Amino acid sequence: MNRRVRRKVTRKGKEKLILPSYPEIESEIADLDNKQTVDWTSLPDDTVLQLFSCLNYRDRANLSSTCRTWRVLGLSSCLWTSFDLRAHKIDAAMAASLASRCKNLHKLRFRGAESADAIILLLAKNLREISGDYCRKITDATLSAIAARHEALESLQLGPDFCERISSDAIKAIAICCPKLKRLRLSGIRDVNAEALNALSKHCPNLLDIGFIDCLNVDEMALGNIASVRFLSVAGTSNMKWGAVSHQWHKLPSLVCLDVSRTDISPVTVSRLMSSSQSLRILCAFSCSVLEEDAGVTASKYKGKLLLALFTDVVKEIASLFVDTTTQGENMLLGWRILKNKNKSLDEIMTWLEWILSHNLLRIAESNQHGLDNFWLDQGAALLLSLMQSSQEDVQERAATGLATFVVIDDENASIDSGRAEEVMRRGGICLLLNLAKSWREGLQSEAAKAIANLSVNANVAKAVAEEGGIDILAGLARSMNRLVAEEAAGGLWNLSVGEEHKGAIAEAGGVRALVDLIFKWSSGGDGVLERAAGALANLAADDRCSTEVALAGGVHALVMLARNCKFEGVQEQAARALANLAAHGDSNTNNSAVGQEAGALEALVQLTHSPHEGVRQEAAGALWNLSFDDRNREAIAAAGGVEALVALAQSCSNASPGLQERAAGALWGLSVSEANSIAIGQQGGVAPLIALARSDAEDVHETAAGALWNLAFNPGNALRIVEEGGVPALVHLCYASVSKMARFMAALALAYMFDGRMDECALLGSSSEGISKSVSLDGARRMALKNIEAFVQTFSDPQAFASAAASSAPAALVQVTERARIQEAGHLRCSGAEIGRFVAMLRNPSPTLKACAAFALLQFTIPGGRHALHHASLMQNAGASRALRAAAAAATAPLQAKIFSRIVLRNLEHHNIESSL
């Protein structure tokens, strides 16, 4: 549905003043590009007021400061009839600065007890409507003072959270001080006694709308004495004596609408109220379990009266209020709003009904009740979308919040119900939400952005949001000076950035810059916005091009600042994840080294590995893993205490998630590329936890643990530690049992390092008794290792292909063997000259098994197309590998695998020589 176009109106006294529109100005604006200068101060005053009315309060104030003329116009009373201060903490100083604009203030919305305390300092004696949320800490004294200073008050609403510190004394003070009161809605009062209710009956003769919602106790008999009430809600209120209600409330002479949703009202009470009350027309009973369990309770049972519940057709019931049948259908509420012949009584009913529906639907969505799928798909989604088009701003907000809430089925894991999300999309909800997000009202912007964010978890909805221009809208909202708006917009970009197809669009819309700026703007006191901004940047940084954009926008500095200074675990986790992703593009940009060179970055990440929160530890270890691929970073991490921290992390994560285990082992794998770090890891006790991780059930953990043990085994002292800590059986198990070819490959290489003879001398350095026991132990371990290395290599050997290759020198035969033997992921491994030299030396080892293993390893490292194949070929030339390969290929005593693999490696070297000469 298209965005509704409304003329901007202001109110002066009881008269509605419609500000004029100027078609001729529109044509002038269209020609602005053709003019070199524009004198905005020459605009007519009423045009400036029209423009001011389209801005939020902050922008009005800023624009008013540009010149004397606009300063005078900016103080016009028509611009300051309402205030929405929920995004601000209003203290005494701010209230005093606003007081000059509040002479004609009629409507005020605020958030929190601190702002409530400052309301009286606004000096808004003509205030008629006050609405507050987050009111748990508001006291009787504060509320009584507000009532005493605002005798003209007609509407007071506090909720939906519980007003735990407000008692009947404050309600009594409201009744005495505010005789013009027409609407009173309070949530979560512990006890509303007879004295307070009798005071309302006595002093507030115009009190038409009462809501005691989610209260603990309400005196039913005294409530039944307020004869003026037309609209009454006790939704969610417990401890109601329904017998007293059925005998008393049907006598209320003016009661038209009653809401008993989320209570334990009985069918008997409903029947008595509906049959006995002469004035009652509508009874709302959503989520009333006792009624829902009684099959005898139906809407058709009460002729001429409406029962609205989860088990009735709500749209059809409401449509029966209208004589004009064209208002019926899913857009019934919209049809009522555009009726030409208005009925005042019906308008009041519908206005109340919109508020009640939005409140109850949100409460039901928040409770996440099971068994309501049909209701949400058949009615709930349509009702929320219709309510989003209400003329009541708070109804619109609550409906948008309801959409954001009812799709979520698991908040912690960000899981949503795809059917519900796509139903919103099917009914045109995306366009409606995006239009609300473009409103100048920041409350609507915030709630619409929240709904868009949650719905966009679904890939189909995310695509629709992008196609409807949602990315540009969210990127714009992320620049808002209102923290709540910016936070929800960042959340939307976070969810949209999960899709690879949206990342480029976010960058093109200026989203990267907006997200980085958010971090600097709200670096303190904005944990929610910081987490969302860092999360979105983490997703974007996973893309090569976007990662460069993040770095250019100052993202490295911003994210390191969060990792160093922020204490909120959600922010720490996302900042570390973002830095990990930035560092993951070492071959395509310089972000890896840039992160490492940022002051305090490595120290902060090392410190985060000690976090009590697993997610933070996991992402910090992942970042250190990626950063360790850079030589300078690797040594700097060790200098910052990284070896000790990561060994401690590995020791503590035996029962942790596979993600943490993988990254802890991966970080040690990365650090152990350095010989000095490898020795330090062994000395710090890193061998035992890596062996434990090698026994994990997770394939990814197998790979990183095997990789780390492979690096460690290069050092003879570490190799002996691996044997002594029981590492041989663990590596042997990986060698034949892991589903990961890479894990099996690196386990075999680790075993080959351990038993190529270099460890033997180290093993003999102990005492004679130890030497004997170790010698016996080493012999058994060696036999076990060589047997499984041989079996591993044979799994990549096709006897038929080997026979063909042995009988022929045709390239096709060698290609067939290569394809069978190839381990795709091994092409990403990068070996040092010392490692290549060790495999070349292993070709001369008397053990046939080690010869075959060495030739197999060199084959993997030199296969054309491998990421580091050319580098390995160069190292092999420097190590004189060709001679050793030819000797192995021609040796009569060498196993067939060693001969064929050596021939293939020689062929690979020839290929790389030709390639490098081109």
XYZ file of C-alpha atoms in Angstrom, residues 413-876:
464
model
C 19.599 -17.215 18.263
C 17.929 -14.587 16.050
C 15.446 -17.140 14.721
C 12.220 -15.966 13.121
C 9.133 -17.676 11.760
C 9.577 -17.525 7.994
C 5.881 -18.073 7.341
C 4.901 -15.058 9.414
C 7.627 -12.871 7.919
C 6.602 -13.734 4.375
C 2.931 -13.181 5.219
C 3.803 -9.603 6.206
C 5.629 -9.233 2.905
C 2.731 -10.746 0.939
C 0.299 -8.270 2.464
C 2.407 -5.262 1.464
C 3.953 -4.744 4.867
C 7.438 -3.911 3.593
C 6.280 -0.780 1.770
C 4.220 0.276 4.790
C 7.177 -0.100 7.125
C 9.555 1.721 4.824
C 7.093 4.586 4.523
C 6.848 4.767 8.316
C 10.633 4.743 8.503
C 10.643 7.864 6.292
C 8.369 9.701 8.729
C 9.802 12.747 10.496
C 8.573 11.290 13.779
C 11.535 9.583 15.371
C 9.409 7.178 17.405
C 7.928 5.776 14.203
C 11.345 5.680 12.551
C 12.736 3.611 15.411
C 9.943 1.033 15.593
C 9.644 0.695 11.814
C 13.396 0.142 11.523
C 13.206 -2.489 14.270
C 10.478 -4.367 12.385
C 12.412 -4.154 9.112
C 15.502 -5.468 10.900
C 13.735 -8.495 12.367
C 11.830 -9.349 9.206
C 15.050 -9.111 7.177
C 16.432 -12.173 8.918
C 14.364 -13.971 6.276
C 16.291 -13.930 2.982
C 13.188 -13.371 0.840
C 12.096 -10.421 2.945
C 15.622 -9.010 2.900
C 15.541 -9.138 -0.883
C 12.203 -7.299 -0.918
C 13.526 -4.648 1.477
C 16.520 -4.060 -0.782
C 14.375 -3.899 -3.915
C 12.051 -1.335 -2.308
C 14.953 0.986 -1.462
C 15.199 -0.080 2.170
C 18.999 -0.076 2.243
C 19.160 3.623 1.386
C 16.496 4.384 3.997
C 18.278 2.436 6.733
C 21.646 3.959 5.850
C 20.030 7.378 6.190
C 18.464 6.527 9.542
C 21.830 5.250 10.781
C 23.015 8.853 10.575
C 20.220 10.029 12.894
C 21.120 12.050 15.951
C 18.510 10.005 17.818
C 20.328 7.045 19.334
C 17.253 4.797 19.338
C 16.666 5.390 15.627
C 20.328 4.882 14.766
C 20.426 1.695 16.837
C 17.494 0.055 15.058
C 18.749 1.186 11.650
C 22.144 -0.352 12.397
C 20.330 -3.543 13.392
C 18.592 -3.548 10.023
C 21.891 -3.136 8.185
C 23.371 -5.896 10.350
C 20.697 -8.389 9.273
C 20.709 -7.291 5.642
C 24.494 -7.560 5.481
C 24.240 -11.304 6.097
C 23.289 -11.636 2.427
C 26.293 -11.434 0.107
C 24.121 -9.771 -2.523
C 23.351 -6.806 -0.224
C 26.844 -5.921 0.978
C 27.810 -3.916 -2.082
C 24.522 -2.009 -1.983
C 25.079 -1.094 1.672
C 28.528 0.247 0.845
C 27.194 2.209 -2.136
C 24.479 3.742 0.066
C 27.111 5.092 2.442
C 26.289 2.487 5.039
C 29.895 1.680 5.897
C 30.733 5.284 6.715
C 27.483 5.688 8.659
C 28.224 2.587 10.773
C 31.784 3.661 11.549
C 30.566 7.139 12.473
C 28.019 5.574 14.838
C 30.828 3.973 16.818
C 32.589 7.283 17.308
C 29.327 9.143 17.982
C 28.059 6.728 20.665
C 31.390 5.418 21.958
C 30.099 5.669 25.509
C 26.646 4.919 26.840
C 25.293 3.218 23.724
C 25.957 -0.515 24.046
C 22.998 -1.463 21.836
C 23.942 0.774 18.940
C 27.614 -0.168 19.248
C 26.881 -3.898 19.130
C 24.689 -3.527 16.053
C 27.127 -1.244 14.261
C 30.068 -3.550 14.995
C 27.998 -6.591 13.966
C 27.094 -5.004 10.636
C 30.721 -4.027 10.034
C 31.784 -7.590 10.867
C 29.475 -8.944 8.163
C 30.598 -6.339 5.659
C 34.273 -6.939 6.451
C 33.877 -10.545 5.303
C 33.580 -9.180 1.757
C 36.903 -8.265 0.167
C 35.771 -4.979 -1.386
C 33.719 -3.911 1.614
C 36.580 -4.715 3.983
C 38.663 -2.136 2.152
C 35.795 0.367 2.522
C 35.648 -0.325 6.252
C 39.365 0.336 6.631
C 39.232 3.518 4.542
C 36.332 4.826 6.635
C 38.373 4.514 9.847
C 36.835 1.202 10.822
C 40.048 -0.354 12.101
C 40.567 2.418 14.632
C 36.890 2.393 15.626
C 36.755 -1.372 16.162
C 40.027 -1.492 18.067
C 38.707 1.310 20.277
C 35.680 -0.856 21.098
C 37.814 -3.932 21.756
C 40.025 -1.927 24.112
C 37.503 0.185 25.992
C 34.000 -1.285 25.864
C 33.009 -3.587 28.728
C 29.770 -4.938 27.239
C 30.297 -8.501 26.018
C 28.043 -8.124 22.977
C 30.100 -5.210 21.698
C 33.380 -6.974 22.478
C 32.264 -10.069 20.586
C 31.195 -8.197 17.458
C 34.236 -5.915 17.483
C 36.548 -8.941 17.703
C 34.594 -10.692 14.927
C 34.872 -7.613 12.736
C 38.635 -7.426 13.298
C 38.895 -11.137 12.502
C 37.085 -10.636 9.203
C 39.152 -7.567 8.328
C 42.301 -9.623 8.873
C 41.057 -12.506 6.710
C 41.995 -10.882 3.380
C 45.760 -10.967 3.744
C 46.386 -11.878 0.105
C 44.156 -9.150 -1.356
C 44.606 -6.080 0.859
C 46.685 -4.701 3.711
C 44.025 -4.841 6.413
C 45.743 -7.692 8.238
C 48.899 -5.701 8.851
C 46.849 -2.522 9.442
C 44.958 -4.141 12.301
C 48.185 -5.453 13.801
C 49.804 -2.033 13.609
C 46.872 -0.230 15.229
C 47.940 0.802 18.728
C 46.683 -1.589 21.379
C 44.879 -3.912 18.954
C 46.800 -7.106 19.632
C 46.983 -6.472 23.369
C 43.215 -5.924 23.482
C 42.494 -9.154 21.590
C 44.861 -11.135 23.811
C 43.085 -9.690 26.841
C 39.674 -10.643 25.427
C 40.707 -14.314 25.367
C 40.356 -14.155 29.174
C 36.741 -12.949 28.964
C 34.152 -14.886 31.013
C 31.916 -14.951 27.920
C 32.552 -17.757 25.473
C 31.478 -15.773 22.421
C 34.030 -13.069 23.172
C 36.816 -15.613 23.695
C 35.897 -17.351 20.460
C 35.962 -14.235 18.302
C 39.134 -12.903 19.926
C 40.905 -16.208 19.255
C 39.601 -16.134 15.683
C 40.992 -12.649 15.192
C 44.390 -13.671 16.572
C 44.357 -16.708 14.294
C 43.823 -14.587 11.183
C 46.308 -11.950 12.309
C 48.976 -14.591 12.904
C 49.272 -15.155 9.147
C 51.282 -11.918 9.019
C 54.889 -12.433 10.135
C 55.117 -9.197 12.128
C 51.769 -9.757 13.767
C 52.758 -13.279 14.744
C 55.729 -12.103 16.735
C 53.863 -9.110 18.169
C 51.075 -11.378 19.416
C 53.651 -13.526 21.201
C 55.271 -10.421 22.678
C 51.853 -9.316 23.978
C 51.452 -12.552 25.925
C 49.525 -14.338 23.205
C 51.223 -17.714 23.640
C 50.399 -17.948 27.326
C 46.858 -16.650 26.809
C 46.048 -19.035 23.966
C 47.542 -22.052 25.719
C 45.410 -21.207 28.756
C 42.387 -20.845 26.473
C 43.036 -24.234 24.867
C 43.422 -25.802 28.312
C 40.068 -24.410 29.429
C 37.922 -25.198 26.413
C 37.699 -28.981 26.487
C 33.957 -28.696 27.158
C 33.395 -25.541 25.124
C 31.658 -25.168 21.786
C 33.374 -26.521 18.658
C 33.677 -22.927 17.407
C 35.808 -21.886 20.366
C 37.856 -25.078 20.225
C 38.547 -24.595 16.517
C 39.694 -21.009 16.953
C 41.804 -21.693 20.037
C 43.657 -24.480 18.219
C 43.761 -22.384 15.034
C 45.394 -19.453 16.800
C 48.052 -21.760 18.235
C 48.499 -23.257 14.780
C 49.099 -19.787 13.370
C 51.553 -18.786 16.096
C 53.453 -22.095 15.879
C 54.596 -21.300 12.342
C 57.428 -19.486 14.116
C 60.026 -21.872 15.556
C 60.433 -19.704 18.661
C 56.682 -19.616 19.245
C 56.432 -23.350 18.636
C 59.009 -24.032 21.339
C 57.272 -21.585 23.697
C 53.903 -23.283 23.157
C 55.462 -26.624 24.071
C 57.142 -25.211 27.142
C 53.929 -23.460 28.281
C 52.012 -26.764 28.259
C 50.270 -26.364 24.924
C 50.777 -29.940 23.717
C 48.333 -31.702 26.047
C 45.291 -29.480 25.310
C 45.936 -29.733 21.565
C 45.973 -33.522 21.833
C 42.683 -33.338 23.733
C 41.200 -31.152 20.999
C 42.427 -33.614 18.371
C 40.054 -36.115 19.961
C 37.078 -33.809 19.377
C 34.072 -35.042 17.406
C 34.036 -31.883 15.252
C 35.721 -31.974 11.847
C 36.841 -28.329 11.980
C 38.505 -28.887 15.353
C 40.316 -31.923 13.930
C 41.891 -29.757 11.255
C 43.158 -26.954 13.472
C 44.410 -29.278 16.215
C 46.174 -31.483 13.681
C 47.661 -28.408 12.008
C 48.999 -27.099 15.318
C 50.465 -30.486 16.274
C 52.048 -30.778 12.821
C 53.833 -27.464 13.336
C 54.835 -28.337 16.888
C 56.187 -31.743 15.838
C 58.762 -30.055 13.628
C 60.686 -29.352 16.828
C 62.192 -32.573 18.292
C 61.481 -31.500 21.866
C 57.851 -30.905 21.080
C 57.689 -34.170 19.154
C 58.838 -36.006 22.269
C 56.250 -34.147 24.360
C 53.542 -35.255 21.963
C 54.625 -38.890 22.433
C 54.816 -38.542 26.216
C 51.366 -36.908 26.410
C 49.732 -39.734 24.467
C 49.577 -37.845 21.202
C 50.459 -40.749 18.913
C 47.171 -42.660 19.409
C 45.239 -39.414 18.972
C 47.034 -38.587 15.711
C 46.706 -42.175 14.508
C 42.970 -42.012 15.156
C 42.727 -38.814 13.123
C 44.796 -40.403 10.390
C 42.260 -43.125 9.677
C 38.997 -41.949 11.252
C 38.529 -38.242 10.613
C 36.062 -37.281 7.885
C 38.332 -34.352 7.054
C 40.992 -35.191 4.473
C 43.007 -32.205 5.674
C 42.972 -33.416 9.272
C 44.087 -36.880 8.184
C 46.813 -35.372 5.982
C 48.257 -33.117 8.675
C 48.056 -35.873 11.288
C 50.108 -38.094 8.966
C 52.645 -35.315 8.416
C 52.936 -34.748 12.171
C 53.620 -38.461 12.691
C 56.189 -38.402 9.880
C 58.020 -35.484 11.539
C 58.007 -37.292 14.854
C 59.548 -40.502 13.524
C 61.953 -39.395 10.814
C 64.814 -39.847 13.302
C 65.304 -36.326 14.649
C 63.408 -36.960 17.874
C 65.506 -39.987 18.823
C 68.520 -37.971 19.944
C 66.308 -35.761 22.096
C 64.739 -38.834 23.703
C 68.143 -40.148 24.847
C 68.997 -37.039 26.872
C 67.134 -38.223 29.977
C 68.342 -40.625 32.719
C 69.218 -44.207 31.800
C 66.064 -45.664 33.310
C 63.935 -43.048 31.568
C 65.890 -43.615 28.382
C 65.111 -47.355 28.415
C 61.394 -46.832 29.072
C 61.192 -44.120 26.446
C 63.074 -46.248 23.939
C 60.616 -49.092 24.378
C 57.724 -46.628 24.205
C 59.147 -44.961 21.097
C 59.568 -48.272 19.264
C 55.945 -49.166 19.815
C 54.782 -45.694 18.929
C 56.961 -45.677 15.787
C 55.513 -48.966 14.537
C 51.970 -47.702 15.152
C 52.670 -44.391 13.430
C 54.388 -45.839 10.342
C 51.679 -48.468 9.888
C 48.966 -45.789 9.817
C 50.975 -43.378 7.658
C 51.306 -46.179 5.110
C 47.580 -46.934 5.299
C 46.779 -43.235 4.872
C 48.895 -42.879 1.740
C 47.406 -46.054 0.276
C 43.887 -44.602 0.512
C 44.922 -42.134 -2.190
C 46.452 -44.824 -4.368
C 44.422 -46.466 -7.115
C 46.230 -49.754 -7.992
C 45.002 -49.680 -11.581
C 46.090 -46.081 -12.119
C 49.442 -46.771 -10.476
C 49.992 -49.805 -12.679
C 49.256 -47.721 -15.786
C 51.568 -44.955 -14.626
C 54.354 -47.457 -13.862
C 54.054 -49.037 -17.281
C 53.852 -45.825 -19.257
C 55.458 -42.412 -19.235
C 52.373 -40.813 -20.843
C 51.221 -37.653 -19.038
C 47.602 -38.871 -18.988
C 48.496 -41.701 -16.621
C 50.162 -39.305 -14.179
C 47.213 -36.901 -14.374
C 44.863 -39.695 -13.383
C 46.997 -40.510 -10.335
C 47.198 -36.825 -9.410
C 43.440 -36.347 -9.478
C 42.936 -39.372 -7.243
C 45.624 -38.219 -4.802
C 44.725 -34.533 -4.701
C 43.571 -32.964 -1.406
C 41.974 -29.702 -2.513
C 42.406 -27.788 0.744
C 46.114 -28.675 0.956
C 46.763 -26.151 -1.802
C 46.181 -23.387 0.790
C 49.015 -24.552 3.053
C 52.209 -22.478 2.938
C 55.431 -24.159 4.052
C 58.722 -22.604 5.007
C 62.052 -23.473 3.450
C 62.947 -25.556 6.501
C 59.750 -27.579 6.198
C 60.252 -28.204 2.479
C 63.849 -29.156 3.200
C 62.683 -31.658 5.773
C 60.411 -33.415 3.306
C 63.192 -33.464 0.718
C 65.481 -35.062 3.302
C 62.731 -37.539 4.106
C 62.921 -38.773 0.497
C 66.325 -40.186 1.451
C 65.055 -41.832 4.639
C 65.551 -45.592 4.747
C 61.901 -46.066 5.697
C 59.820 -46.808 2.567
C 56.767 -45.435 4.323
C 58.382 -42.074 5.034
C 59.648 -41.871 1.430
C 56.127 -42.339 0.138
C 54.700 -39.872 2.670
C 57.284 -37.217 1.750
C 56.618 -37.620 -1.976
C 52.851 -37.468 -1.337
C 53.246 -34.262 0.704
C 55.412 -32.574 -1.925
C 52.854 -33.536 -4.562
C 50.141 -31.677 -2.620
C 52.327 -28.597 -2.204
C 53.230 -28.318 -5.899
C 50.044 -29.198 -7.797
C 49.547 -26.477 -10.451
C 46.828 -24.031 -9.435
C 47.614 -24.346 -5.755
C 47.700 -21.068 -3.859
C 51.364 -21.389 -2.881
C 52.521 -23.958 -5.451
C 54.953 -21.606 -7.183
C 56.441 -20.581 -3.830
C 56.962 -24.223 -2.857
C 58.501 -25.040 -6.239
C 61.044 -22.251 -5.722
C 61.929 -23.535 -2.251
C 62.369 -27.038 -3.614
